[in-house]
Amino acid sequence: MNYIVPVIIVSFTLWGLIKKVPVFETFCKGAVSGLKTVVDIAPTLIGLIAAVTMLRSSGAIDFLTNLISPLAEKIGFPAEIIPVALLRPVSGGGSTALIIDIFERFSPDSFAGKIVSVMAGSTETTFYAITLYYSSVGVKKIRHTLVAGLAADLTAVIFSVLTVRLFLT
Amino acid sequence: MLNYIWVFMLVFALISAILTGNSQALSASVLEGASEAVTLLISIAGILCFWSGIMEIAKESGVTKAMAKLFAPILSKLFKNVPKNSSAFEYISLNISANLLGLGNAATPLGLSAMKELKALNHNKPQASDDMLLFVVLNTASIQLIPTTLCAYRQSYGSSAPFEIIPAVWLTSVIALLVGVTVAKTLSAGSRKHL
C-alpha cells in the first residue's frame, strides 16, 4: 500500500521520458499551477477555518455533538462526523474546515479522523457540481439529478464508516 | 448558499459564547483560526505543487487520452444515446479521465463542453436529458485516484500514514458511484414509462 504514490510518480515520469516530453520543465509548469491552487483556496479556507474555530471555542460544536450523539451512537457513528456528512454536499470549504477541526482535536489517525478522511475522499460538493454544469447550458429542469447525487453521498457516508471499521481499525 | 452558512456559523458562535460565557475564548479564536489556516496552507503547498507537476507530465504525455480510450467501452454502455464517434462522447471520456487523475482545472472545461454537446444532442430542450443527468451525477461523485489535498491535510496534522485511507476511499467511491448511477438509470427508465 505504501507503494501506490511512489509507483505512480515513477511510472508517470518514466512514461513522459519515453514519450519525449521535457519532463522537468513540464513538472515545473505544473507546480506553478499547484501554487495557484493554494492561492485560490486560501480565502475560502481562512474564512471558514476562522468560523469553525469560533464555533469550537464558543462551545457550539460541543453542544451540537452532545445533541446528536445519542442518535449517532445508536447507529454506530461517532457524533463528530455527522456535521461533516451534512455539510459535505453543500460546501466543500465548510466541510474541509470541520474535518481539520476533527484532525486537530482527535488526530487524523483516530476513528473519527479516518472516517471523515474516507468520506471527503469519496464525495464531491454535489450542489456545486449540479449548479455549475446545468447553469452553464441554461437547463433549469434537472429532474432526478439531485436525488441520484444525494443517494450516492448517503452511500458514501455509510460506507466510509463501514470500510474504516473493517479495514482501518 | 455559502453566504447563509457562513453567517449562520458566526451568529451561532456568538450566541453560544454568550450562553456559555466563553466570550474571551471566542475573540481569541478569530485570530487563532485565521493564522491556523495560513499555517495549514503553507504546509500543504509543497505536496500540492509537487503533485500538480507530476500530473502535468501525465497530461502532456497523453495519459489522460490513454485512460479515456480505456474507459470508452464502459462509458458507451452507460451513455447509449451518445454516438461513440461524437465530440460529446470524447468530452465525456476526457472529463472522466481528468477527474480520475485529479486534474480538476482540466476536467471542468471538458465537462462544460460535454454538457453543451449533450444539450445539442437533446435538441436544445430546456429539460435535462437522461445522458446529461447521468453525466452530472458522475461529476457529483468523487472518482479521484489519489486525493492529494486530503492526504496533505492528514500529513500536516501528524498522521503516521497519510495515504493509508486510499483503498477505503476507492471502495467507498465505487459503491457510491454505482448507487448514484443505478438510481439515475432506474428513475430515468421509470420517467420514460410515464411519457
Short mmCIF file of C-alpha atoms in Angstrom, two decimals:
data_model
loop_
_atom_site.label_atom_id
_atom_site.label_comp_id
_atom_site.label_asym_id
_atom_site.label_seq_id
_atom_site.Cartn_x
_atom_site.Cartn_y
_atom_site.Cartn_z
CA MET A 1 0.00 0.00 0.00
CA ASN A 2 2.89 2.34 0.77
CA TYR A 3 3.99 1.95 -2.83
CA ILE A 4 0.90 3.45 -4.54
CA VAL A 5 2.14 7.04 -4.61
CA PRO A 6 5.84 6.45 -5.41
CA VAL A 7 4.90 3.96 -8.15
CA ILE A 8 2.55 6.48 -9.77
CA ILE A 9 5.23 9.18 -9.62
CA VAL A 10 7.93 6.96 -11.13
CA SER A 11 5.73 5.47 -13.85
CA PHE A 12 4.35 8.84 -14.99
CA THR A 13 7.79 10.46 -15.17
CA LEU A 14 9.28 7.43 -16.97
CA TRP A 15 6.36 7.37 -19.40
CA GLY A 16 6.85 11.09 -20.01
CA LEU A 17 10.52 10.49 -20.81
CA ILE A 18 9.63 7.67 -23.24
CA LYS A 19 7.09 9.95 -24.93
CA LYS A 20 9.86 12.58 -25.26
CA VAL A 21 8.12 15.10 -23.00
CA PRO A 22 10.55 17.60 -21.40
CA VAL A 23 9.64 16.14 -18.01
CA PHE A 24 11.33 18.56 -15.65
CA GLU A 25 10.14 21.69 -17.44
CA THR A 26 6.63 20.22 -17.57
CA PHE A 27 6.86 19.38 -13.87
CA CYS A 28 7.80 22.97 -13.06
CA LYS A 29 4.96 24.31 -15.19
CA GLY A 30 2.50 22.09 -13.31
CA ALA A 31 3.99 23.00 -9.94
CA VAL A 32 3.20 26.67 -10.64
CA SER A 33 -0.43 25.74 -11.20
CA GLY A 34 -0.31 23.96 -7.82
CA LEU A 35 0.81 27.22 -6.26
CA LYS A 36 -2.12 28.92 -7.94
CA THR A 37 -4.47 26.31 -6.39
CA VAL A 38 -3.08 27.14 -2.95
CA VAL A 39 -3.73 30.85 -3.54
CA ASP A 40 -7.21 30.09 -4.91
CA ILE A 41 -8.31 28.08 -1.87
CA ALA A 42 -6.68 30.46 0.64
CA PRO A 43 -9.53 33.00 1.10
CA THR A 44 -12.20 30.28 1.47
CA LEU A 45 -10.12 28.28 3.90
CA ILE A 46 -9.19 31.33 6.02
CA GLY A 47 -12.81 32.50 6.24
CA LEU A 48 -14.20 29.08 7.07
CA ILE A 49 -11.49 27.82 9.42
CA ALA A 50 -11.84 31.05 11.41
CA ALA A 51 -15.61 30.48 11.59
CA VAL A 52 -15.21 26.84 12.69
CA THR A 53 -12.58 27.80 15.29
CA MET A 54 -15.07 30.35 16.63
CA LEU A 55 -17.78 27.68 16.72
CA ARG A 56 -15.47 25.38 18.67
CA SER A 57 -14.24 27.94 21.22
CA SER A 58 -17.77 29.20 21.84
CA GLY A 59 -18.87 25.70 22.84
CA ALA A 60 -21.28 25.44 19.87
CA ILE A 61 -19.64 22.34 18.37
CA ASP A 62 -19.69 20.53 21.73
CA PHE A 63 -23.33 21.49 22.15
CA LEU A 64 -24.24 20.12 18.69
CA THR A 65 -22.19 16.96 19.18
CA ASN A 66 -23.87 16.25 22.52
CA LEU A 67 -27.24 16.79 20.89
CA ILE A 68 -26.52 14.35 18.07
CA SER A 69 -24.50 11.72 19.94
CA PRO A 70 -27.38 9.59 21.41
CA LEU A 71 -28.85 9.10 17.94
CA ALA A 72 -25.46 8.69 16.22
CA GLU A 73 -24.26 6.11 18.74
CA LYS A 74 -27.38 4.02 18.14
CA ILE A 75 -26.31 3.53 14.51
CA GLY A 76 -22.63 3.18 15.43
CA PHE A 77 -21.43 6.53 14.03
CA PRO A 78 -19.14 8.81 16.05
CA ALA A 79 -21.17 12.01 16.60
CA GLU A 80 -18.33 14.24 15.33
CA ILE A 81 -18.72 13.01 11.77
CA ILE A 82 -22.43 13.95 11.41
CA PRO A 83 -21.88 17.71 10.87
CA VAL A 84 -19.26 16.86 8.19
CA ALA A 85 -21.67 14.49 6.45
CA LEU A 86 -24.43 17.12 6.44
CA LEU A 87 -22.24 19.97 5.19
CA ARG A 88 -20.23 17.97 2.63
CA PRO A 89 -22.72 18.03 -0.31
CA VAL A 90 -23.40 21.75 0.24
CA SER A 91 -19.99 23.29 0.91
CA GLY A 92 -16.58 21.81 0.16
CA GLY A 93 -14.74 24.52 2.09
CA GLY A 94 -17.06 24.36 5.09
CA SER A 95 -16.74 20.59 5.41
CA THR A 96 -12.95 20.84 5.00
CA ALA A 97 -12.82 23.29 7.90
CA LEU A 98 -14.83 20.86 10.07
CA ILE A 99 -12.55 17.97 9.04
CA ILE A 100 -9.47 19.98 10.00
CA ASP A 101 -11.08 20.69 13.37
CA ILE A 102 -11.50 16.91 13.87
CA PHE A 103 -7.88 16.27 12.78
CA GLU A 104 -6.67 18.84 15.29
CA ARG A 105 -8.72 17.59 18.24
CA PHE A 106 -8.57 13.81 17.70
CA SER A 107 -5.72 13.35 15.14
CA PRO A 108 -6.18 12.15 11.52
CA ASP A 109 -5.46 8.58 12.68
CA SER A 110 -8.35 8.49 15.18
CA PHE A 111 -11.55 6.59 14.34
CA ALA A 112 -13.45 9.81 13.53
CA GLY A 113 -10.41 11.22 11.71
CA LYS A 114 -10.18 8.21 9.42
CA ILE A 115 -13.93 8.18 8.72
CA VAL A 116 -14.06 11.85 7.70
CA SER A 117 -10.95 11.29 5.54
CA VAL A 118 -12.62 8.47 3.62
CA MET A 119 -15.83 10.49 3.40
CA ALA A 120 -14.06 13.53 1.99
CA GLY A 121 -12.10 11.41 -0.47
CA SER A 122 -15.16 9.65 -1.83
CA THR A 123 -17.62 12.54 -2.22
CA GLU A 124 -17.80 15.82 -4.10
CA THR A 125 -19.71 19.02 -3.45
CA THR A 126 -22.91 17.73 -5.08
CA PHE A 127 -24.85 21.02 -5.09
CA TYR A 128 -21.91 22.90 -6.59
CA ALA A 129 -21.43 20.40 -9.44
CA ILE A 130 -25.15 20.40 -10.26
CA THR A 131 -25.37 24.22 -10.24
CA LEU A 132 -22.18 24.62 -12.29
CA TYR A 133 -22.99 22.11 -15.04
CA TYR A 134 -26.67 22.86 -15.53
CA SER A 135 -26.39 26.64 -15.29
CA SER A 136 -23.64 26.59 -17.94
CA VAL A 137 -26.11 25.29 -20.52
CA GLY A 138 -29.17 27.05 -19.11
CA VAL A 139 -31.06 23.89 -18.13
CA LYS A 140 -33.47 24.51 -15.25
CA LYS A 141 -35.43 21.25 -15.12
CA ILE A 142 -32.90 18.89 -13.60
CA ARG A 143 -35.39 16.03 -12.94
CA HIS A 144 -33.95 13.44 -10.54
CA THR A 145 -30.28 14.59 -10.67
CA LEU A 146 -30.29 15.76 -7.04
CA VAL A 147 -31.94 12.56 -5.80
CA ALA A 148 -29.32 10.38 -7.51
CA GLY A 149 -26.44 12.63 -6.37
CA LEU A 150 -27.60 12.63 -2.74
CA ALA A 151 -28.20 8.86 -2.83
CA ALA A 152 -24.53 8.46 -3.80
CA ASP A 153 -23.49 10.84 -1.00
CA LEU A 154 -25.51 8.95 1.62
CA THR A 155 -23.99 5.67 0.43
CA ALA A 156 -20.51 7.17 0.74
CA VAL A 157 -21.22 8.28 4.33
CA ILE A 158 -22.40 4.79 5.33
CA PHE A 159 -19.53 3.03 3.58
CA SER A 160 -16.89 5.37 4.97
CA VAL A 161 -17.90 4.20 8.46
CA LEU A 162 -18.05 0.55 7.35
CA THR A 163 -14.72 0.49 5.49
CA VAL A 164 -12.88 2.19 8.36
CA ARG A 165 -14.44 -0.31 10.81
CA LEU A 166 -13.48 -3.28 8.63
CA PHE A 167 -10.08 -2.32 7.27
CA LEU A 168 -8.59 0.54 9.26
CA THR A 169 -9.11 -0.28 12.94
CA MET B 1 -25.71 29.06 -0.20
CA LEU B 2 -22.30 29.58 1.42
CA ASN B 3 -23.30 33.16 2.29
CA TYR B 4 -26.03 31.88 4.60
CA ILE B 5 -23.96 29.02 6.04
CA TRP B 6 -21.05 31.30 6.89
CA VAL B 7 -23.14 34.00 8.58
CA PHE B 8 -25.10 31.29 10.41
CA MET B 9 -21.83 29.84 11.76
CA LEU B 10 -20.69 33.25 13.02
CA VAL B 11 -24.05 34.12 14.61
CA PHE B 12 -24.34 30.67 16.18
CA ALA B 13 -20.81 31.02 17.62
CA LEU B 14 -21.64 34.40 19.17
CA ILE B 15 -24.90 33.18 20.71
CA SER B 16 -23.26 30.04 22.16
CA ALA B 17 -20.40 32.10 23.57
CA ILE B 18 -22.88 34.42 25.31
CA LEU B 19 -24.81 31.44 26.72
CA THR B 20 -21.73 29.54 27.91
CA GLY B 21 -19.70 32.60 28.98
CA ASN B 22 -16.87 31.79 26.56
CA SER B 23 -16.65 35.30 25.10
CA GLN B 24 -12.92 35.67 25.94
CA ALA B 25 -12.07 32.46 24.09
CA LEU B 26 -14.29 33.48 21.18
CA SER B 27 -12.41 36.69 20.42
CA ALA B 28 -9.06 34.93 20.73
CA SER B 29 -10.22 32.19 18.36
CA VAL B 30 -10.78 34.62 15.47
CA LEU B 31 -7.03 35.30 15.39
CA GLU B 32 -6.13 31.66 16.03
CA GLY B 33 -8.38 30.32 13.28
CA ALA B 34 -7.18 32.75 10.64
CA SER B 35 -3.50 32.16 11.35
CA GLU B 36 -4.00 28.40 11.62
CA ALA B 37 -5.48 28.45 8.10
CA VAL B 38 -2.38 30.19 6.74
CA THR B 39 -0.03 27.74 8.51
CA LEU B 40 -2.01 24.89 7.02
CA LEU B 41 -1.89 26.37 3.52
CA ILE B 42 1.88 26.75 3.73
CA SER B 43 2.34 23.19 4.96
CA ILE B 44 0.27 21.68 2.13
CA ALA B 45 1.71 23.94 -0.61
CA GLY B 46 4.75 21.71 -1.19
CA ILE B 47 2.91 18.45 -1.85
CA LEU B 48 0.20 20.22 -3.88
CA CYS B 49 2.80 21.79 -6.17
CA PHE B 50 4.75 18.55 -6.47
CA TRP B 51 1.65 16.55 -7.35
CA SER B 52 0.40 19.16 -9.83
CA GLY B 53 3.82 18.90 -11.50
CA ILE B 54 3.58 15.11 -11.81
CA MET B 55 0.03 15.35 -13.17
CA GLU B 56 1.12 17.95 -15.73
CA ILE B 57 3.63 15.35 -17.02
CA ALA B 58 0.78 12.80 -17.16
CA LYS B 59 -1.34 15.23 -19.16
CA GLU B 60 1.46 16.20 -21.58
CA SER B 61 2.49 12.59 -22.21
CA GLY B 62 -1.05 11.58 -23.15
CA VAL B 63 -2.03 9.58 -20.06
CA THR B 64 -5.41 11.34 -19.97
CA LYS B 65 -6.12 10.34 -23.58
CA ALA B 66 -4.97 6.76 -22.99
CA MET B 67 -7.26 6.48 -19.99
CA ALA B 68 -10.14 7.95 -21.99
CA LYS B 69 -9.68 5.13 -24.52
CA LEU B 70 -9.58 2.57 -21.72
CA PHE B 71 -12.91 3.75 -20.34
CA ALA B 72 -14.66 4.18 -23.70
CA PRO B 73 -16.28 0.68 -23.68
CA ILE B 74 -17.83 1.20 -20.22
CA LEU B 75 -18.91 4.75 -20.99
CA SER B 76 -20.52 3.78 -24.30
CA LYS B 77 -22.67 1.26 -22.39
CA LEU B 78 -23.70 3.95 -19.89
CA PHE B 79 -24.36 6.67 -22.47
CA LYS B 80 -26.33 4.64 -25.01
CA ASN B 81 -27.79 7.63 -26.86
CA VAL B 82 -24.42 9.32 -27.39
CA PRO B 83 -22.73 8.20 -30.64
CA LYS B 84 -19.28 6.80 -29.90
CA ASN B 85 -17.56 8.97 -32.51
CA SER B 86 -19.29 12.21 -31.47
CA SER B 87 -17.42 15.04 -29.80
CA ALA B 88 -19.86 14.72 -26.87
CA PHE B 89 -18.52 11.22 -26.20
CA GLU B 90 -14.94 12.39 -26.48
CA TYR B 91 -15.51 15.23 -23.99
CA ILE B 92 -17.27 12.87 -21.57
CA SER B 93 -14.43 10.34 -21.55
CA LEU B 94 -11.74 13.02 -21.30
CA ASN B 95 -13.61 14.66 -18.41
CA ILE B 96 -13.82 11.34 -16.55
CA SER B 97 -10.10 10.60 -17.06
CA ALA B 98 -9.09 14.10 -15.97
CA ASN B 99 -11.23 13.65 -12.83
CA LEU B 100 -9.55 10.31 -12.11
CA LEU B 101 -6.13 11.94 -12.29
CA GLY B 102 -7.29 14.77 -10.04
CA LEU B 103 -6.89 17.37 -12.80
CA GLY B 104 -9.82 19.46 -11.60
CA ASN B 105 -8.75 22.51 -13.61
CA ALA B 106 -8.73 20.46 -16.81
CA ALA B 107 -11.83 18.40 -16.00
CA THR B 108 -14.25 21.31 -15.55
CA PRO B 109 -13.89 22.94 -19.00
CA LEU B 110 -14.09 19.47 -20.62
CA GLY B 111 -17.25 18.78 -18.62
CA LEU B 112 -18.80 22.08 -19.65
CA SER B 113 -18.09 21.29 -23.32
CA ALA B 114 -19.63 17.83 -22.84
CA MET B 115 -22.80 19.43 -21.43
CA LYS B 116 -23.05 21.79 -24.41
CA GLU B 117 -22.78 18.87 -26.85
CA LEU B 118 -25.25 16.78 -24.85
CA LYS B 119 -27.71 19.66 -24.92
CA ALA B 120 -27.37 19.86 -28.70
CA LEU B 121 -28.00 16.09 -28.95
CA ASN B 122 -31.14 16.70 -26.89
CA HIS B 123 -32.32 19.31 -29.50
CA ASN B 124 -31.58 22.13 -27.02
CA LYS B 125 -34.61 21.32 -24.87
CA PRO B 126 -34.73 23.24 -21.54
CA GLN B 127 -35.02 19.93 -19.70
CA ALA B 128 -32.12 17.66 -18.71
CA SER B 129 -31.82 14.54 -20.90
CA ASP B 130 -31.08 11.13 -19.35
CA ASP B 131 -27.49 11.41 -20.58
CA MET B 132 -26.97 14.92 -19.20
CA LEU B 133 -28.39 13.79 -15.89
CA LEU B 134 -26.09 10.75 -15.75
CA PHE B 135 -23.07 12.84 -16.67
CA VAL B 136 -23.78 15.37 -13.90
CA VAL B 137 -24.29 12.52 -11.40
CA LEU B 138 -20.85 11.13 -12.38
CA ASN B 139 -19.41 14.57 -11.66
CA THR B 140 -21.15 14.88 -8.26
CA ALA B 141 -19.36 11.69 -7.19
CA SER B 142 -15.65 11.68 -6.49
CA ILE B 143 -13.63 9.38 -8.71
CA GLN B 144 -10.18 10.78 -7.96
CA LEU B 145 -7.46 8.11 -7.75
CA ILE B 146 -5.26 9.92 -5.20
CA PRO B 147 -6.99 12.54 -3.01
CA THR B 148 -3.79 14.60 -2.72
CA THR B 149 -5.08 17.65 -0.86
CA LEU B 150 -6.79 15.46 1.72
CA CYS B 151 -3.63 13.39 2.27
CA ALA B 152 -1.65 16.63 2.61
CA TYR B 153 -4.04 17.81 5.35
CA ARG B 154 -3.65 14.42 7.07
CA GLN B 155 0.11 14.66 6.95
CA SER B 156 0.23 18.22 8.26
CA TYR B 157 -1.84 17.18 11.31
CA GLY B 158 0.64 14.42 12.16
CA SER B 159 -0.88 11.31 10.56
CA SER B 160 1.55 8.38 10.73
CA ALA B 161 0.21 7.04 7.41
CA PRO B 162 -1.45 9.84 5.39
CA PHE B 163 -2.15 7.59 2.39
CA GLU B 164 -3.47 4.52 4.23
CA ILE B 165 -7.09 5.56 3.65
CA ILE B 166 -6.76 5.30 -0.15
CA PRO B 167 -8.06 1.70 -0.63
CA ALA B 168 -11.05 2.50 1.61
CA VAL B 169 -11.64 5.66 -0.44
CA TRP B 170 -11.61 3.61 -3.67
CA LEU B 171 -14.06 1.01 -2.38
CA THR B 172 -16.40 3.67 -0.94
CA SER B 173 -16.26 5.79 -4.12
CA VAL B 174 -17.02 2.85 -6.40
CA ILE B 175 -20.01 1.73 -4.33
CA ALA B 176 -21.34 5.30 -4.03
CA LEU B 177 -20.91 5.77 -7.78
CA LEU B 178 -22.75 2.51 -8.51
CA VAL B 179 -25.64 3.60 -6.29
CA GLY B 180 -25.76 7.04 -7.95
CA VAL B 181 -25.76 5.57 -11.47
CA THR B 182 -28.34 2.91 -10.55
CA VAL B 183 -30.71 5.49 -9.04
CA ALA B 184 -30.26 7.78 -12.07
CA LYS B 185 -30.83 4.94 -14.56
CA THR B 186 -33.81 3.45 -12.68
CA LEU B 187 -35.62 6.78 -12.29
CA SER B 188 -34.87 7.64 -15.94
CA ALA B 189 -36.41 4.36 -17.07
CA GLY B 190 -39.39 5.00 -14.75
CA SER B 191 -39.98 8.50 -16.10
CA ARG B 192 -39.90 7.25 -19.72
CA LYS B 193 -42.80 4.90 -18.97
CA HIS B 194 -44.95 7.87 -17.97
CA LEU B 195 -44.33 9.71 -21.24
#
